Coordinates of C-alpha atoms in Angstrom, one line a residue:
M217 CA 241.0 192.6 71.1
E218 CA 238.7 189.9 72.5
T219 CA 239.2 186.4 73.9
I220 CA 238.8 184.7 70.5
D221 CA 241.6 186.9 69.0
Y222 CA 244.0 185.9 71.8
L223 CA 243.1 182.2 71.2
V224 CA 243.9 182.5 67.5
I225 CA 247.3 184.1 68.3
L226 CA 248.1 181.5 71.0
A227 CA 247.2 178.7 68.6
Y228 CA 249.6 180.1 66.0
F229 CA 252.4 180.3 68.6
G230 CA 251.6 176.8 69.8
I231 CA 252.0 175.3 66.3
L232 CA 255.4 177.0 65.9
V233 CA 256.6 175.6 69.2
I234 CA 255.5 172.1 68.2
C235 CA 257.4 172.4 64.9
G236 CA 260.6 173.6 66.7
V237 CA 260.4 170.8 69.2
Y238 CA 259.6 168.1 66.6
F239 CA 262.6 168.9 64.4
A240 CA 265.0 169.6 67.3
G241 CA 266.0 166.0 67.6
K242 CA 266.5 165.5 63.9
Q243 CA 269.7 167.7 63.5
G244 CA 272.4 165.1 63.5
S245 CA 274.9 167.1 61.5
L246 CA 275.5 170.6 60.1
G247 CA 274.2 169.3 56.8
D248 CA 270.9 168.6 58.4
F249 CA 270.9 171.9 60.3
F250 CA 271.6 174.1 57.2
L251 CA 270.4 172.1 54.2
G252 CA 268.0 169.5 55.6
A253 CA 270.0 166.7 54.0
R254 CA 268.8 168.1 50.6
D255 CA 265.6 166.2 51.0
I256 CA 263.0 169.1 50.8
P257 CA 260.3 169.0 48.1
W258 CA 260.6 171.8 45.6
W259 CA 257.2 173.2 46.5
A260 CA 258.1 173.5 50.2
A261 CA 261.4 175.2 49.2
A262 CA 259.3 177.6 47.1
F263 CA 256.8 178.3 49.9
S264 CA 259.8 179.0 52.2
G265 CA 261.3 181.3 49.6
I266 CA 258.1 183.3 49.2
A267 CA 257.6 183.6 52.9
T268 CA 261.2 184.8 53.3
I269 CA 260.8 187.5 50.7
V270 CA 257.3 188.7 52.0
S271 CA 258.5 189.9 55.3
G272 CA 256.6 192.1 57.8
I273 CA 258.2 195.0 56.0
T274 CA 256.5 194.0 52.8
Y275 CA 253.3 193.1 54.5
L276 CA 252.9 196.5 56.2
G277 CA 255.1 198.6 53.9
S278 CA 253.4 197.7 50.7
P279 CA 249.9 198.7 51.8
G280 CA 251.4 201.8 53.3
L281 CA 253.1 202.7 50.0
G282 CA 250.0 201.8 48.0
F283 CA 248.0 204.1 50.3
S284 CA 250.3 207.1 50.1
T285 CA 251.4 206.8 46.4
N286 CA 250.6 204.4 43.5
F287 CA 251.8 201.2 41.8
N288 CA 255.1 202.7 40.4
F289 CA 257.1 200.5 42.8
N290 CA 255.9 197.3 41.0
Q291 CA 257.7 198.3 37.8
M292 CA 260.7 196.6 39.5
S293 CA 259.3 193.2 38.4
I294 CA 259.4 194.0 34.7
G295 CA 262.9 192.6 34.3
L296 CA 261.8 189.2 35.8
P297 CA 262.3 187.2 32.5
I298 CA 265.9 188.4 32.3
V299 CA 266.5 187.7 36.0
A300 CA 265.1 184.2 35.6
I301 CA 267.5 183.3 32.8
V302 CA 270.5 184.5 34.8
L303 CA 269.5 182.8 38.0
C304 CA 268.0 179.5 36.7
G305 CA 270.4 179.2 33.8
L306 CA 273.7 180.2 35.4
M307 CA 273.9 181.0 39.1
L308 CA 271.7 178.5 40.9
P309 CA 272.8 175.4 38.9
L310 CA 276.4 176.3 39.6
F311 CA 275.9 176.6 43.4
Y312 CA 273.9 173.4 43.5
R313 CA 276.5 171.4 41.6
L314 CA 279.4 172.7 43.7
N315 CA 277.5 171.3 46.8
V316 CA 278.2 174.5 48.9
V317 CA 276.4 175.4 52.1
S318 CA 277.5 179.0 52.0
I319 CA 277.3 180.5 48.5
Y320 CA 280.3 182.7 49.3
E321 CA 282.4 179.5 49.3
Y322 CA 282.3 179.8 45.5
L323 CA 284.2 183.1 45.7
E324 CA 287.1 181.3 47.5
R325 CA 287.1 178.5 44.9
R326 CA 287.1 181.0 42.1
F327 CA 289.2 183.8 43.6
D328 CA 290.6 183.6 47.2
A329 CA 289.7 183.5 50.9
R330 CA 289.7 187.2 51.5
T331 CA 287.1 187.8 48.8
R332 CA 284.9 185.1 50.4
L333 CA 285.3 186.6 53.9
L334 CA 284.6 190.1 52.6
A335 CA 281.4 189.1 50.8
G336 CA 280.2 186.9 53.7
G337 CA 280.9 189.7 56.2
M338 CA 278.9 192.2 54.1
F339 CA 276.0 189.7 54.0
V340 CA 276.0 189.2 57.8
L341 CA 276.1 193.0 58.5
L342 CA 273.4 193.7 55.9
K343 CA 271.1 191.2 57.4
C344 CA 271.6 192.3 60.9
G345 CA 270.3 195.8 59.9
Y346 CA 267.6 194.3 57.8
L347 CA 266.3 192.1 60.6
G348 CA 266.0 195.1 62.8
F349 CA 263.3 196.4 60.4
V350 CA 261.7 193.0 60.1
I351 CA 261.3 192.5 63.9
Y352 CA 260.0 196.1 64.3
A353 CA 257.2 195.6 61.8
P354 CA 254.9 193.1 63.7
S355 CA 255.9 194.7 67.0
L356 CA 254.4 198.0 65.7
V357 CA 251.1 196.3 65.0
L358 CA 250.9 194.5 68.4
S359 CA 251.9 197.7 70.2
R360 CA 248.9 199.5 68.6
M361 CA 246.5 196.7 69.3
L362 CA 247.5 195.8 72.8
S363 CA 248.5 199.3 73.9
L364 CA 251.8 198.0 75.2
P365 CA 255.3 199.5 74.8
L366 CA 257.1 198.7 71.6
V367 CA 260.4 197.4 72.9
P368 CA 259.0 194.5 75.1
I369 CA 257.0 193.3 72.1
C370 CA 260.2 193.4 69.9
I371 CA 262.0 191.3 72.4
V372 CA 259.2 188.7 72.6
T373 CA 258.9 188.4 68.8
G374 CA 262.6 188.2 68.2
I375 CA 263.5 185.8 70.9
F376 CA 260.6 183.4 70.2
T377 CA 261.5 183.2 66.6
T378 CA 265.2 182.6 67.5
F379 CA 264.1 179.7 69.8
Y380 CA 262.4 177.6 67.1
T381 CA 265.1 178.5 64.6
L382 CA 268.0 177.3 66.7
A383 CA 266.0 174.2 67.9
G384 CA 264.8 172.8 64.6
G385 CA 267.3 174.2 62.0
I386 CA 266.4 174.6 58.3
K387 CA 263.7 171.9 58.3
A388 CA 261.8 173.8 61.1
V389 CA 262.4 177.0 59.2
I390 CA 261.1 175.7 55.9
W391 CA 258.0 173.9 57.3
T392 CA 257.0 176.7 59.5
D393 CA 257.6 179.1 56.6
S394 CA 255.1 177.0 54.6
L395 CA 252.5 177.2 57.3
Q396 CA 253.2 180.9 57.7
L397 CA 252.8 181.6 54.0
F398 CA 249.2 180.3 54.1
V399 CA 248.5 182.4 57.3
L400 CA 249.8 185.6 55.8
L401 CA 248.1 184.9 52.4
G402 CA 244.8 184.1 54.1
G403 CA 245.2 187.3 56.1
A404 CA 245.7 189.4 53.0
V405 CA 242.7 187.9 51.2
V406 CA 240.5 188.5 54.3
A407 CA 241.8 192.1 54.7
M408 CA 241.2 192.9 51.0
G409 CA 237.7 191.4 51.2
I410 CA 236.7 193.4 54.3
A411 CA 238.2 196.6 52.9
L412 CA 236.3 196.2 49.6
R413 CA 233.1 195.7 51.4
A414 CA 233.7 198.7 53.6
V415 CA 234.1 201.1 50.7
G416 CA 230.5 200.5 49.8
G417 CA 228.9 200.4 46.3
D418 CA 230.2 197.6 44.1
G419 CA 233.5 197.5 46.0
L420 CA 235.9 197.1 43.1
E421 CA 234.1 199.5 40.9
E422 CA 234.1 202.1 43.6
V423 CA 237.8 201.7 44.2
L424 CA 238.5 202.2 40.5
R425 CA 236.2 205.2 40.3
V426 CA 237.8 207.0 43.2
A427 CA 241.4 205.8 42.9
G428 CA 241.8 206.3 39.1
P429 CA 241.3 210.0 38.9
A430 CA 243.5 210.5 42.0
G431 CA 246.4 208.8 40.2
R432 CA 246.6 205.9 42.6
L433 CA 246.4 203.2 39.9
E434 CA 249.3 204.5 37.9
I435 CA 251.9 201.8 37.2
F436 CA 254.3 203.3 34.7
N437 CA 256.3 206.4 35.1
F438 CA 258.6 207.1 32.2
S439 CA 260.3 210.2 33.7
T440 CA 263.9 210.5 32.7
D441 CA 264.8 212.3 35.9
I442 CA 267.2 210.1 37.8
T443 CA 266.1 211.6 41.1
V444 CA 262.6 210.1 40.7
T445 CA 262.6 207.1 43.0
Y446 CA 260.3 204.8 41.0
S447 CA 260.7 205.8 37.4
F448 CA 260.4 203.0 34.8
W449 CA 264.1 203.2 33.9
A450 CA 265.3 203.1 37.6
C451 CA 262.9 200.2 38.3
F452 CA 263.8 198.2 35.2
V453 CA 267.6 198.5 35.6
G454 CA 267.7 198.6 39.4
G455 CA 265.0 195.9 39.6
I456 CA 267.1 193.5 37.6
V457 CA 270.1 194.0 39.8
N458 CA 268.1 193.9 43.0
M459 CA 266.3 190.7 42.0
I460 CA 269.6 189.0 41.0
A461 CA 271.0 190.1 44.4
Q462 CA 267.9 189.0 46.3
Y463 CA 267.7 185.6 44.7
G464 CA 271.2 184.9 43.5
S465 CA 273.8 186.5 45.9
D466 CA 271.8 186.5 49.1
Q467 CA 272.4 183.4 51.3
A468 CA 269.0 183.7 53.0
E469 CA 267.2 183.0 49.7
V470 CA 269.6 180.7 47.9
Q471 CA 269.9 178.4 50.9
R472 CA 266.2 177.5 50.6
F473 CA 266.6 176.3 47.1
L474 CA 269.8 174.4 47.8
T475 CA 267.7 172.1 50.1
A476 CA 265.8 170.8 47.1
R477 CA 266.4 167.2 45.9
S478 CA 267.9 168.2 42.5
A479 CA 269.2 171.1 40.6
R480 CA 266.1 171.1 38.4
A481 CA 263.9 171.0 41.4
A482 CA 265.8 173.9 42.9
S483 CA 265.2 176.0 39.7
W484 CA 261.5 175.2 39.8
A485 CA 261.4 176.4 43.4
L486 CA 263.2 179.6 42.5
F487 CA 261.1 180.4 39.5
A488 CA 257.8 179.7 41.4
T489 CA 259.0 182.0 44.2
M490 CA 259.8 184.9 41.9
V491 CA 256.4 184.7 40.0
F492 CA 254.2 184.3 43.1
T493 CA 256.0 187.0 45.0
V494 CA 255.3 189.5 42.2
A495 CA 251.6 188.6 42.3
L496 CA 251.4 188.9 46.0
G497 CA 253.2 192.2 45.9
F498 CA 250.5 193.6 43.6
M499 CA 247.8 192.3 45.9
L500 CA 249.3 194.0 49.0
F501 CA 249.7 197.3 47.1
F502 CA 246.0 197.0 46.1
I503 CA 245.0 196.7 49.7
G504 CA 246.7 200.1 50.3
T505 CA 244.7 201.5 47.3
V506 CA 241.4 200.2 48.8
L507 CA 242.4 201.8 52.1
F508 CA 243.0 205.1 50.4
V509 CA 239.5 205.0 49.0
F510 CA 238.0 204.0 52.4
Y511 CA 239.6 206.8 54.3
T512 CA 238.8 209.3 51.5
Q513 CA 235.1 208.3 52.0
F514 CA 235.4 208.5 55.8
P515 CA 237.8 211.3 56.6
E516 CA 236.5 211.5 60.1
K517 CA 238.2 208.1 60.8
G518 CA 241.6 209.9 60.6
G519 CA 243.4 207.7 58.1
F520 CA 245.3 210.6 56.6
A521 CA 246.3 212.0 59.9
I522 CA 248.8 209.2 60.7
H523 CA 251.9 207.8 59.1
A524 CA 251.4 205.5 56.1
N525 CA 253.1 202.7 58.0
D526 CA 250.3 202.8 60.6
V527 CA 247.3 202.8 58.2
F528 CA 247.0 199.1 57.7
P529 CA 247.3 198.3 61.5
K530 CA 244.8 201.0 62.2
F531 CA 242.3 199.4 59.8
I532 CA 242.9 196.0 61.4
V533 CA 242.3 197.3 64.9
E534 CA 239.3 199.5 64.2
E535 CA 237.4 197.9 61.3
M536 CA 237.9 194.1 61.5
P537 CA 235.6 191.9 63.6
A538 CA 236.6 189.8 66.6
G539 CA 238.5 186.6 65.6
L540 CA 239.7 188.1 62.3
R541 CA 241.7 190.6 64.2
G542 CA 243.5 187.7 65.8
L543 CA 244.0 186.2 62.3
M544 CA 245.5 189.4 61.1
V545 CA 247.9 189.7 64.0
A546 CA 249.0 186.1 63.3
A547 CA 249.4 187.0 59.6
V548 CA 251.7 190.0 60.3
L549 CA 253.6 187.8 62.7
A550 CA 253.9 185.0 60.1
A551 CA 255.2 187.5 57.5
S552 CA 257.9 188.7 59.8
M553 CA 258.8 185.5 61.7
S554 CA 259.2 183.5 58.5
T555 CA 261.8 186.0 57.3
I556 CA 263.5 186.3 60.7
S557 CA 264.0 182.5 61.0
S558 CA 265.3 182.1 57.5
V559 CA 267.8 185.0 57.8
L560 CA 269.0 183.8 61.2
N561 CA 269.7 180.3 59.9
S562 CA 271.5 181.6 56.8
Q563 CA 273.6 184.0 58.9
S564 CA 274.6 181.1 61.1
A565 CA 275.4 179.1 58.0
V566 CA 277.8 181.8 56.7
L567 CA 279.5 182.3 60.0
I568 CA 280.0 178.6 60.6
N569 CA 281.2 177.7 57.1
D570 CA 283.1 180.8 56.2
Y571 CA 284.6 181.9 59.5
F572 CA 284.5 179.2 62.2
S573 CA 287.2 176.9 60.9
R574 CA 289.6 179.9 60.6
V575 CA 289.3 181.0 64.2
S576 CA 288.8 177.6 65.9
R577 CA 291.1 174.5 66.0
R578 CA 288.1 172.1 66.1
S579 CA 285.4 171.2 63.6
A580 CA 282.1 173.1 64.0
Q581 CA 279.2 171.2 65.6
V582 CA 275.4 171.7 65.5
R583 CA 275.6 173.2 69.0
D584 CA 278.0 175.9 67.7
A585 CA 275.4 176.8 65.0
R586 CA 272.7 177.1 67.7
W587 CA 274.8 179.4 69.9
L588 CA 275.5 181.6 66.9
T589 CA 271.8 181.7 66.0
L590 CA 271.0 182.7 69.6
I591 CA 273.7 185.5 69.6
L592 CA 272.4 186.8 66.2
G593 CA 268.8 186.7 67.4
I594 CA 269.6 188.8 70.5
L595 CA 271.7 191.3 68.5
T596 CA 269.0 191.9 65.8
T597 CA 266.2 192.0 68.4
A598 CA 268.1 194.9 70.1
L599 CA 268.4 196.7 66.7
A600 CA 264.7 196.5 66.2
S601 CA 264.1 199.2 68.7
F602 CA 265.2 201.7 66.2
G603 CA 263.0 200.6 63.3
G604 CA 260.6 203.5 63.6
R605 CA 263.2 206.1 62.7
F606 CA 263.6 205.4 59.0
G607 CA 260.3 206.4 57.3
N608 CA 258.4 204.0 55.2
L609 CA 259.6 200.5 56.0
L610 CA 259.6 199.2 52.4
D611 CA 261.6 202.2 51.2
A612 CA 264.1 202.0 54.1
S613 CA 264.8 198.3 53.7
N614 CA 265.2 198.6 49.9
K615 CA 267.6 201.4 50.3
L616 CA 269.7 199.5 52.8
T617 CA 269.8 196.5 50.5
S618 CA 270.8 198.7 47.5
L619 CA 273.9 199.9 49.3
F620 CA 275.3 196.3 49.6
S621 CA 273.7 194.3 46.9
G622 CA 275.2 195.7 43.7
S623 CA 278.8 194.9 44.6
L624 CA 278.0 191.3 45.5
V625 CA 276.1 190.8 42.2
G626 CA 279.1 192.4 40.4
V627 CA 281.7 190.0 41.9
F628 CA 279.6 186.9 41.4
L629 CA 279.0 187.7 37.8
L630 CA 282.6 188.7 37.4
G631 CA 283.7 185.3 38.4
M632 CA 281.1 183.4 36.3
L633 CA 281.4 185.4 33.1
S634 CA 285.1 186.4 32.9
K635 CA 287.9 183.9 32.7
S636 CA 290.5 186.6 33.0
A637 CA 289.3 188.0 36.4
N638 CA 291.6 187.2 39.3
A639 CA 291.6 187.4 43.1
S640 CA 293.0 191.0 43.3
G641 CA 290.5 192.3 40.9
A642 CA 287.6 190.6 42.7
F643 CA 288.5 191.8 46.1
W644 CA 289.1 195.4 45.1
G645 CA 286.1 195.3 42.8
V646 CA 283.8 194.5 45.8
L647 CA 285.3 197.4 47.7
A648 CA 285.0 199.8 44.7
G649 CA 281.3 198.7 44.3
L650 CA 280.5 199.4 47.9
A651 CA 282.3 202.7 47.9
T652 CA 280.3 203.7 44.8
A653 CA 277.0 203.0 46.4
V654 CA 278.0 204.9 49.6
A655 CA 279.2 207.9 47.6
L656 CA 276.0 208.0 45.6
D657 CA 274.0 208.0 48.8
L658 CA 276.0 210.7 50.5
L659 CA 276.8 213.0 47.6
T660 CA 273.8 212.8 45.3
N661 CA 270.0 212.7 45.5
I662 CA 269.4 210.2 42.7
S663 CA 267.0 207.3 43.2
F664 CA 268.5 204.6 45.5
L665 CA 267.5 202.1 42.8
W666 CA 270.5 203.3 40.8
F667 CA 272.9 202.4 43.6
G668 CA 272.7 198.6 42.8
P669 CA 273.4 198.9 39.0
A670 CA 276.2 201.5 39.6
S671 CA 277.9 199.5 42.3
A672 CA 277.6 196.3 40.2
L673 CA 279.2 198.0 37.2
A674 CA 281.9 199.5 39.4
A675 CA 282.7 196.1 41.0
G676 CA 282.8 194.3 37.7
G677 CA 284.6 197.0 35.7
F678 CA 287.1 197.9 38.4
G679 CA 287.7 194.2 39.0
L680 CA 288.5 193.6 35.3
V681 CA 290.8 196.6 35.2
I682 CA 292.7 195.5 38.3
S683 CA 292.9 191.9 37.0
R684 CA 294.4 193.1 33.7
L685 CA 296.9 195.4 35.4
A686 CA 298.0 192.6 37.7
Q687 CA 298.5 190.4 34.7
A688 CA 298.0 187.4 37.0
R689 CA 296.0 184.2 36.5
P690 CA 293.1 183.6 38.9
R691 CA 294.0 182.1 42.2
G692 CA 292.3 178.9 43.2
P693 CA 291.1 176.1 41.0
R694 CA 289.0 176.9 38.0
V695 CA 285.3 176.3 38.5
D696 CA 283.4 174.8 35.6
H697 CA 280.2 176.5 34.7
P698 CA 276.9 174.8 34.2
S699 CA 276.0 173.2 31.0
P700 CA 273.9 175.3 28.6
P701 CA 270.1 175.1 29.2
G702 CA 268.7 172.0 27.6
T703 CA 271.7 169.7 28.0
E704 CA 270.8 168.4 31.4
S705 CA 268.6 165.3 31.8
D706 CA 264.9 165.9 31.4
G707 CA 262.5 165.3 34.1
K708 CA 260.0 166.8 36.4
P709 CA 261.0 168.3 39.8
D710 CA 260.9 165.9 42.7

């Protein structure tokens, strides 16, 4: 690392500080802090959604998985059209029209408070573990580059992100996410260009010539073995549930879209996020494929002697010129910090809106949201120290998500699609779905991608059975569902 690299990194941090300070005085209410007064352009909400999904885990784990395997993981995007119909036609319009801050408020309106609190609690716990991975990822890169201990770097990354998140609220999160998206995207383009040049020959042709026969370009795997992690069937079915969970029952993503100026604009932001994220995912995997070819051509460089998670950072450190190394550090930081800030703000939103009023005699204020953000930031930063114990970052984070996501998808769809489901069925359905996922993890060796569909079916099916046995009408007021597509007023997104 040379002086110019440090200047690039310092400039990146400086811009984030300016954003946090600028928006710090514009948080007059919790509505401003969590939803930005619903005055965010749809494209900025989309940029934030993309940056939130493409975390440091994705930014490092995708090239790592592309280096060590093939493109089978990307089969998970095949069900995208189905997911788009469910999300843009049903779930997001309903959340937007109900004017909720926490999407789990819907569960209380449709069922009861305990279902809302259970779902919100599951989200907060899931994201605490997830953020541990996300903070660990950029810290790993900086540790390699600067030859510094990992834990202090985790602390600096986590606490710095916590600062501008608690200072500027959702507006600071969204506008810094938009900047960070361009940084991480620029870093990916630069990395791929340098890697293609490094393999020699015609670059792309050389990659296809070497990677093809080695099976690294394989996309589809039609194995019927349910223990195969990324078979077509597991990715198709599991991918649909995981994407609905990621974009429809995950507060961290949905909250971005609820800041848009209209329901139509929110749907545009969501759809753009999903499509662009798939394309960027393929690009990051291809970087891993190019690195496989590079280290195959130059075995003396030791690319196959280290863990796949470390290959991309190794290439950055050893093969990139001065200045661009600083850009890549900023890119990895951008990928992680955009996710950290988004998740911290959404966790605070859930705790304030779902729990605070139940344990406090006064109304929540912006300062309470900031204190919660600080506490969550410290907690998840501490968890980041254990991020290296879980194998490939992308695999580990997806497995963690699969344990929780299916039951949440199941209970949301139960409420939206079944008029006969009641509060008892919903509450016990969530627990049945969670128990199913945990049992499959502990007692079988099937692909973790089946955990989501199985737990979603268990939550929905068990919920219906309990509802029928209880022979009780749903508690709470009935929530009207969105009008069928095409009945809303026409118009372009704001």
